[in-house]
Amino acid sequence: MIRIYRVDSYDEMSRRAANIVSAQVIMKPDCVLGLATGSTPQGLYRLLAERCRAGDLDFAEVCTVNLDEYQGLSPEDGQSYRRYMRENLFEHVNLRPENTHLPDGLAADAAAECARYNAVIAGLGGIDLQLLGVGNNGHIGFNEPGAAFENETHLVALTESTVQANARFFKSPDEVPKHAYTMGIGSIMRARRILLVASGADKADALYRALHGPITPVLPASVLQLHGDVAVVADRAALARFPEA
Ligand code: GLP
């Protein structure tokens, strides 16, 4: 089932989404959170940090698993997702460093790294709440449009449109990694709850096709129609193609 929360602004999206994540952490203090990167969740992470500082949220027993990581970037690299997570969330809350998991961008053996990451997710007992953004082309994590839904963690060749979309974070387009590790669609779909956040007009098409179009690996987010518990928190611009927007 998909429940859509329509909000007026990015800030309201962040607050609503932070409420859902907070509820998860309060109801199950030792929960497993699946986390996402990108510009969309930054406001939500800021609010979680504020609530933790205020004593309203406690991450001491929470474990996290991120969706993806660029291949070839070290954890210290300014553009690695490990670094993003540290700067946007981890160093502002009382998560234990050993409870935070991302694929290792520098792993020498890609197949072994995928197997390791699958084992990490399984070892935690699966994901209680998976946070997702959506790419302009409908990708979730780095599951790019393709011929099939990939089940488990895998290494992907990023599409040209994703490389271009991510180039804004790098000094030059040549520096954007062309490959990334991503959790598979199966791992995402096995999460007990899913929270998708979207903001801005450039997400309107992907979001509409994800929730109303045919379920197809050509638009990976469309698979969410088959999940039993999805909350979509999106602003009016992102929901512009929906009726009554
Ligand atoms: C990247 C990430 C995705 C994210 C997407 C959208 O490709 N791998 O997980 O959802 O960007 O990013 P943004 O929120 O910046 O639009």
mmCIF file of C-alpha atoms and ligand atoms in Angstrom:
data_model
loop_
_atom_site.group_PDB
_atom_site.id
_atom_site.type_symbol
_atom_site.label_atom_id
_atom_site.label_comp_id
_atom_site.label_asym_id
_atom_site.label_seq_id
_atom_site.Cartn_x
_atom_site.Cartn_y
_atom_site.Cartn_z
ATOM 1 C CA MET A 1 0.000 0.000 0.000
ATOM 2 C CA ILE A 2 1.253 3.476 -0.842
ATOM 3 C CA ARG A 3 0.249 6.440 1.297
ATOM 4 C CA ILE A 4 1.042 9.853 -0.175
ATOM 5 C CA TYR A 5 1.680 12.854 2.080
ATOM 6 C CA ARG A 6 1.419 15.978 -0.038
ATOM 7 C CA VAL A 7 3.239 18.963 1.459
ATOM 8 C CA ASP A 8 3.850 22.545 0.404
ATOM 9 C CA SER A 9 7.577 22.896 0.708
ATOM 10 C CA TYR A 10 10.931 21.205 1.092
ATOM 11 C CA ASP A 11 10.973 22.128 4.794
ATOM 12 C CA GLU A 12 7.586 20.560 5.381
ATOM 13 C CA MET A 13 8.688 17.441 3.518
ATOM 14 C CA SER A 14 11.739 17.235 5.776
ATOM 15 C CA ARG A 15 9.644 17.647 8.932
ATOM 16 C CA ARG A 16 7.039 15.057 7.944
ATOM 17 C CA ALA A 17 9.729 12.589 6.967
ATOM 18 C CA ALA A 18 11.664 13.261 10.187
ATOM 19 C CA ASN A 19 8.475 12.503 12.116
ATOM 20 C CA ILE A 20 8.192 9.100 10.447
ATOM 21 C CA VAL A 21 11.849 8.228 11.098
ATOM 22 C CA SER A 22 11.551 9.505 14.677
ATOM 23 C CA ALA A 23 8.475 7.350 15.276
ATOM 24 C CA GLN A 24 10.412 4.317 14.045
ATOM 25 C CA VAL A 25 13.351 5.004 16.368
ATOM 26 C CA ILE A 26 11.110 5.710 19.359
ATOM 27 C CA MET A 27 8.933 2.625 18.834
ATOM 28 C CA LYS A 28 11.917 0.331 18.221
ATOM 29 C CA PRO A 29 15.120 1.797 19.709
ATOM 30 C CA ASP A 30 17.246 -1.025 18.254
ATOM 31 C CA CYS A 31 15.805 -0.710 14.751
ATOM 32 C CA VAL A 32 17.689 -0.994 11.471
ATOM 33 C CA LEU A 33 17.410 2.132 9.329
ATOM 34 C CA GLY A 34 18.157 1.976 5.617
ATOM 35 C CA LEU A 35 19.596 5.360 4.638
ATOM 36 C CA ALA A 36 19.912 7.336 1.415
ATOM 37 C CA THR A 37 22.101 10.168 0.163
ATOM 38 C CA GLY A 38 21.442 13.019 -2.260
ATOM 39 C CA SER A 39 20.215 16.538 -1.618
ATOM 40 C CA THR A 40 16.640 15.512 -0.798
ATOM 41 C CA PRO A 41 17.224 13.959 2.670
ATOM 42 C CA GLN A 42 19.596 16.656 3.954
ATOM 43 C CA GLY A 43 16.845 18.625 5.709
ATOM 44 C CA LEU A 44 15.480 15.463 7.263
ATOM 45 C CA TYR A 45 18.931 14.528 8.589
ATOM 46 C CA ARG A 46 19.349 18.037 10.041
ATOM 47 C CA LEU A 47 16.091 17.622 11.957
ATOM 48 C CA LEU A 48 17.055 14.179 13.268
ATOM 49 C CA ALA A 49 20.324 15.680 14.530
ATOM 50 C CA GLU A 50 18.446 18.524 16.248
ATOM 51 C CA ARG A 51 16.035 16.119 17.907
ATOM 52 C CA CYS A 52 18.895 13.942 19.093
ATOM 53 C CA ARG A 53 20.718 16.945 20.536
ATOM 54 C CA ALA A 54 17.514 18.007 22.289
ATOM 55 C CA GLY A 55 17.306 14.572 23.918
ATOM 56 C CA ASP A 56 14.164 13.535 22.045
ATOM 57 C CA LEU A 57 15.820 10.832 19.954
ATOM 58 C CA ASP A 58 18.366 8.222 20.943
ATOM 59 C CA PHE A 59 20.394 6.382 18.291
ATOM 60 C CA ALA A 60 22.573 4.401 20.721
ATOM 61 C CA GLU A 61 21.067 1.068 19.681
ATOM 62 C CA VAL A 62 20.155 1.925 16.084
ATOM 63 C CA CYS A 63 21.988 0.293 13.175
ATOM 64 C CA THR A 64 22.137 1.821 9.713
ATOM 65 C CA VAL A 65 22.740 0.415 6.242
ATOM 66 C CA ASN A 66 23.124 2.764 3.304
ATOM 67 C CA LEU A 67 21.766 2.090 -0.131
ATOM 68 C CA ASP A 68 24.871 2.724 -2.134
ATOM 69 C CA GLU A 69 28.434 3.981 -2.520
ATOM 70 C CA TYR A 70 30.568 5.064 -5.458
ATOM 71 C CA GLN A 71 33.201 2.568 -6.533
ATOM 72 C CA GLY A 72 36.725 3.941 -6.365
ATOM 73 C CA LEU A 73 36.177 6.683 -3.768
ATOM 74 C CA SER A 74 37.769 6.384 -0.344
ATOM 75 C CA PRO A 75 35.632 6.952 2.768
ATOM 76 C CA GLU A 76 37.492 10.263 3.228
ATOM 77 C CA ASP A 77 36.822 11.525 -0.287
ATOM 78 C CA GLY A 78 34.690 14.667 -0.221
ATOM 79 C CA GLN A 79 32.162 13.050 -2.557
ATOM 80 C CA SER A 80 31.967 9.580 -1.041
ATOM 81 C CA TYR A 81 28.647 8.633 0.486
ATOM 82 C CA ARG A 82 30.445 7.575 3.698
ATOM 83 C CA ARG A 83 31.687 11.145 4.011
ATOM 84 C CA TYR A 84 28.233 12.542 3.148
ATOM 85 C CA MET A 85 26.671 10.409 5.885
ATOM 86 C CA ARG A 86 29.294 11.434 8.409
ATOM 87 C CA GLU A 87 28.822 15.125 7.690
ATOM 88 C CA ASN A 88 25.046 15.101 7.335
ATOM 89 C CA LEU A 89 24.112 12.696 10.127
ATOM 90 C CA PHE A 90 26.596 10.376 11.794
ATOM 91 C CA GLU A 91 28.781 12.973 13.529
ATOM 92 C CA HIS A 92 25.710 14.817 14.829
ATOM 93 C CA VAL A 93 23.912 11.917 16.529
ATOM 94 C CA ASN A 94 24.880 9.198 18.993
ATOM 95 C CA LEU A 95 25.057 6.364 16.458
ATOM 96 C CA ARG A 96 27.903 3.968 17.245
ATOM 97 C CA PRO A 97 30.359 4.072 14.316
ATOM 98 C CA GLU A 98 30.469 0.256 14.218
ATOM 99 C CA ASN A 99 26.690 0.215 13.717
ATOM 100 C CA THR A 100 26.849 2.255 10.496
ATOM 101 C CA HIS A 101 27.295 0.337 7.260
ATOM 102 C CA LEU A 102 27.980 1.310 3.653
ATOM 103 C CA PRO A 103 29.543 -0.606 0.794
ATOM 104 C CA ASP A 104 33.328 -0.099 0.676
ATOM 105 C CA GLY A 105 34.146 1.912 -2.436
ATOM 106 C CA LEU A 106 37.770 0.776 -2.302
ATOM 107 C CA ALA A 107 37.129 -2.967 -2.023
ATOM 108 C CA ALA A 108 39.562 -4.846 -4.262
ATOM 109 C CA ASP A 109 37.130 -7.622 -5.141
ATOM 110 C CA ALA A 110 33.715 -6.327 -6.232
ATOM 111 C CA ALA A 111 31.943 -9.679 -6.044
ATOM 112 C CA ALA A 112 33.276 -10.298 -2.541
ATOM 113 C CA GLU A 113 32.196 -6.803 -1.487
ATOM 114 C CA CYS A 114 28.650 -7.403 -2.755
ATOM 115 C CA ALA A 115 28.510 -10.699 -0.854
ATOM 116 C CA ARG A 116 29.855 -9.022 2.282
ATOM 117 C CA TYR A 117 27.221 -6.290 2.103
ATOM 118 C CA ASN A 118 24.398 -8.783 1.579
ATOM 119 C CA ALA A 119 25.646 -10.638 4.653
ATOM 120 C CA VAL A 120 25.688 -7.388 6.663
ATOM 121 C CA ILE A 121 22.040 -6.709 5.812
ATOM 122 C CA ALA A 122 21.011 -10.300 6.519
ATOM 123 C CA GLY A 123 23.017 -10.342 9.755
ATOM 124 C CA LEU A 124 21.106 -7.321 11.024
ATOM 125 C CA GLY A 125 17.843 -9.159 10.441
ATOM 126 C CA GLY A 126 16.747 -6.993 7.529
ATOM 127 C CA ILE A 127 15.720 -3.358 7.401
ATOM 128 C CA ASP A 128 12.891 -1.890 9.473
ATOM 129 C CA LEU A 129 12.546 1.415 7.620
ATOM 130 C CA GLN A 130 14.210 2.148 4.288
ATOM 131 C CA LEU A 131 14.550 5.785 3.283
ATOM 132 C CA LEU A 132 14.606 6.418 -0.466
ATOM 133 C CA GLY A 133 15.055 9.329 -2.803
ATOM 134 C CA VAL A 134 14.287 8.926 -6.474
ATOM 135 C CA GLY A 135 16.511 9.724 -9.439
ATOM 136 C CA ASN A 136 15.202 11.782 -12.360
ATOM 137 C CA ASN A 137 15.182 8.564 -14.375
ATOM 138 C CA GLY A 138 13.298 6.645 -11.684
ATOM 139 C CA HIS A 139 16.286 4.948 -10.094
ATOM 140 C CA ILE A 140 16.236 3.990 -6.408
ATOM 141 C CA GLY A 141 19.579 3.628 -4.687
ATOM 142 C CA PHE A 142 21.652 3.210 -7.825
ATOM 143 C CA ASN A 143 19.328 0.646 -9.387
ATOM 144 C CA GLU A 144 19.323 2.125 -12.853
ATOM 145 C CA PRO A 145 16.694 1.510 -15.541
ATOM 146 C CA GLY A 146 17.401 -1.845 -17.150
ATOM 147 C CA ALA A 147 16.118 -5.118 -18.402
ATOM 148 C CA ALA A 148 15.518 -6.753 -15.024
ATOM 149 C CA PHE A 149 15.125 -5.983 -11.340
ATOM 150 C CA GLU A 150 18.354 -6.992 -9.584
ATOM 151 C CA ASN A 151 17.759 -8.769 -6.328
ATOM 152 C CA GLU A 152 20.882 -8.268 -4.232
ATOM 153 C CA THR A 153 23.792 -5.843 -3.859
ATOM 154 C CA HIS A 154 25.576 -5.384 -7.173
ATOM 155 C CA LEU A 155 27.998 -3.136 -9.004
ATOM 156 C CA VAL A 156 26.295 -0.897 -11.573
ATOM 157 C CA ALA A 157 27.481 1.161 -14.501
ATOM 158 C CA LEU A 158 25.775 4.517 -13.946
ATOM 159 C CA THR A 159 23.723 5.857 -16.828
ATOM 160 C CA GLU A 160 24.794 9.011 -18.609
ATOM 161 C CA SER A 161 21.811 10.908 -17.143
ATOM 162 C CA THR A 162 22.784 9.904 -13.587
ATOM 163 C CA VAL A 163 26.424 10.850 -14.146
ATOM 164 C CA GLN A 164 25.238 14.236 -15.417
ATOM 165 C CA ALA A 165 22.805 14.701 -12.518
ATOM 166 C CA ASN A 166 25.571 13.945 -10.015
ATOM 167 C CA ALA A 167 28.170 16.100 -11.783
ATOM 168 C CA ARG A 168 26.927 19.122 -9.834
ATOM 169 C CA PHE A 169 28.701 17.769 -6.742
ATOM 170 C CA PHE A 170 32.072 17.347 -8.488
ATOM 171 C CA LYS A 171 34.602 19.864 -9.804
ATOM 172 C CA SER A 172 34.372 18.462 -13.321
ATOM 173 C CA PRO A 173 32.124 15.856 -14.992
ATOM 174 C CA ASP A 174 35.209 13.685 -15.594
ATOM 175 C CA GLU A 175 35.564 13.195 -11.845
ATOM 176 C CA VAL A 176 32.115 11.636 -11.416
ATOM 177 C CA PRO A 177 32.578 7.914 -10.800
ATOM 178 C CA LYS A 178 31.014 5.767 -13.498
ATOM 179 C CA HIS A 179 30.343 2.774 -11.252
ATOM 180 C CA ALA A 180 28.702 2.301 -7.898
ATOM 181 C CA TYR A 181 27.673 -0.415 -5.488
ATOM 182 C CA THR A 182 23.987 -0.502 -4.728
ATOM 183 C CA MET A 183 21.666 -2.521 -2.618
ATOM 184 C CA GLY A 184 19.425 -4.556 -4.897
ATOM 185 C CA ILE A 185 15.722 -4.099 -5.490
ATOM 186 C CA GLY A 186 15.086 -7.291 -3.501
ATOM 187 C CA SER A 187 16.876 -5.935 -0.427
ATOM 188 C CA ILE A 188 14.911 -2.689 -0.665
ATOM 189 C CA MET A 189 11.598 -4.495 -1.132
ATOM 190 C CA ARG A 190 12.272 -6.751 1.865
ATOM 191 C CA ALA A 191 12.434 -3.663 4.132
ATOM 192 C CA ARG A 192 9.419 -3.738 6.447
ATOM 193 C CA ARG A 193 8.524 -0.119 5.706
ATOM 194 C CA ILE A 194 9.626 2.304 3.029
ATOM 195 C CA LEU A 195 9.747 6.100 3.188
ATOM 196 C CA LEU A 196 10.280 7.861 -0.140
ATOM 197 C CA VAL A 197 11.003 11.582 -0.159
ATOM 198 C CA ALA A 198 10.822 13.776 -3.260
ATOM 199 C CA SER A 199 11.001 17.505 -3.860
ATOM 200 C CA GLY A 200 10.964 19.676 -6.944
ATOM 201 C CA ALA A 201 9.616 19.687 -10.466
ATOM 202 C CA ASP A 202 12.418 17.592 -11.924
ATOM 203 C CA LYS A 203 11.087 14.587 -9.964
ATOM 204 C CA ALA A 204 7.476 14.994 -11.132
ATOM 205 C CA ASP A 205 7.675 12.708 -14.129
ATOM 206 C CA ALA A 206 9.589 9.882 -12.427
ATOM 207 C CA LEU A 207 7.331 10.026 -9.377
ATOM 208 C CA TYR A 208 4.142 9.896 -11.393
ATOM 209 C CA ARG A 209 5.349 7.014 -13.532
ATOM 210 C CA ALA A 210 6.628 5.202 -10.424
ATOM 211 C CA LEU A 211 3.290 5.287 -8.667
ATOM 212 C CA HIS A 212 0.876 5.143 -11.621
ATOM 213 C CA GLY A 213 2.714 3.587 -14.523
ATOM 214 C CA PRO A 214 3.330 -0.051 -15.331
ATOM 215 C CA ILE A 215 5.622 -1.939 -12.952
ATOM 216 C CA THR A 216 8.785 -2.283 -14.996
ATOM 217 C CA PRO A 217 12.572 -2.333 -14.505
ATOM 218 C CA VAL A 218 12.655 0.477 -17.078
ATOM 219 C CA LEU A 219 11.465 2.640 -14.171
ATOM 220 C CA PRO A 220 12.932 0.912 -11.085
ATOM 221 C CA ALA A 221 10.870 2.885 -8.521
ATOM 222 C CA SER A 222 7.674 1.435 -10.024
ATOM 223 C CA VAL A 223 8.395 -1.793 -8.126
ATOM 224 C CA LEU A 224 7.321 0.035 -4.945
ATOM 225 C CA GLN A 225 3.712 -0.466 -6.044
ATOM 226 C CA LEU A 226 4.193 -4.078 -4.950
ATOM 227 C CA HIS A 227 5.328 -3.192 -1.413
ATOM 228 C CA GLY A 228 2.831 -3.409 1.429
ATOM 229 C CA ASP A 229 3.853 -0.295 3.387
ATOM 230 C CA VAL A 230 5.209 2.737 1.531
ATOM 231 C CA ALA A 231 4.935 6.344 2.698
ATOM 232 C CA VAL A 232 5.675 8.959 0.029
ATOM 233 C CA VAL A 233 6.340 12.452 1.372
ATOM 234 C CA ALA A 234 6.550 14.862 -1.535
ATOM 235 C CA ASP A 235 6.012 18.526 -2.224
ATOM 236 C CA ARG A 236 3.508 19.924 -4.709
ATOM 237 C CA ALA A 237 6.128 20.419 -7.406
ATOM 238 C CA ALA A 238 7.136 16.757 -7.264
ATOM 239 C CA LEU A 239 3.456 15.731 -7.294
ATOM 240 C CA ALA A 240 2.537 18.120 -10.111
ATOM 241 C CA ARG A 241 1.417 15.354 -12.452
ATOM 242 C CA PHE A 242 -0.925 13.838 -9.892
ATOM 243 C CA PRO A 243 -4.578 14.907 -9.925
ATOM 244 C CA GLU A 244 -5.571 17.605 -7.362
ATOM 245 C CA ALA A 245 -1.903 18.722 -7.067
HETATM 246 C C1 GLP B 1 21.709 9.556 -6.214
HETATM 247 C C2 GLP B 1 21.539 8.506 -5.117
HETATM 248 C C3 GLP B 1 20.075 8.179 -4.902
HETATM 249 C C4 GLP B 1 19.285 9.464 -4.756
HETATM 250 C C5 GLP B 1 19.377 10.254 -6.032
HETATM 251 C C6 GLP B 1 18.565 11.535 -6.018
HETATM 252 O O1 GLP B 1 21.695 8.999 -7.449
HETATM 253 N N1 GLP B 1 22.249 7.305 -5.375
HETATM 254 O O2 GLP B 1 19.938 7.340 -3.759
HETATM 255 O O3 GLP B 1 17.941 9.161 -4.467
HETATM 256 O O4 GLP B 1 20.756 10.592 -6.204
HETATM 257 O O5 GLP B 1 19.310 12.576 -5.467
HETATM 258 P P1 GLP B 1 18.756 13.975 -5.063
HETATM 259 O O6 GLP B 1 18.034 13.762 -3.757
HETATM 260 O O7 GLP B 1 19.964 14.826 -4.890
HETATM 261 O O8 GLP B 1 17.858 14.432 -6.135
#
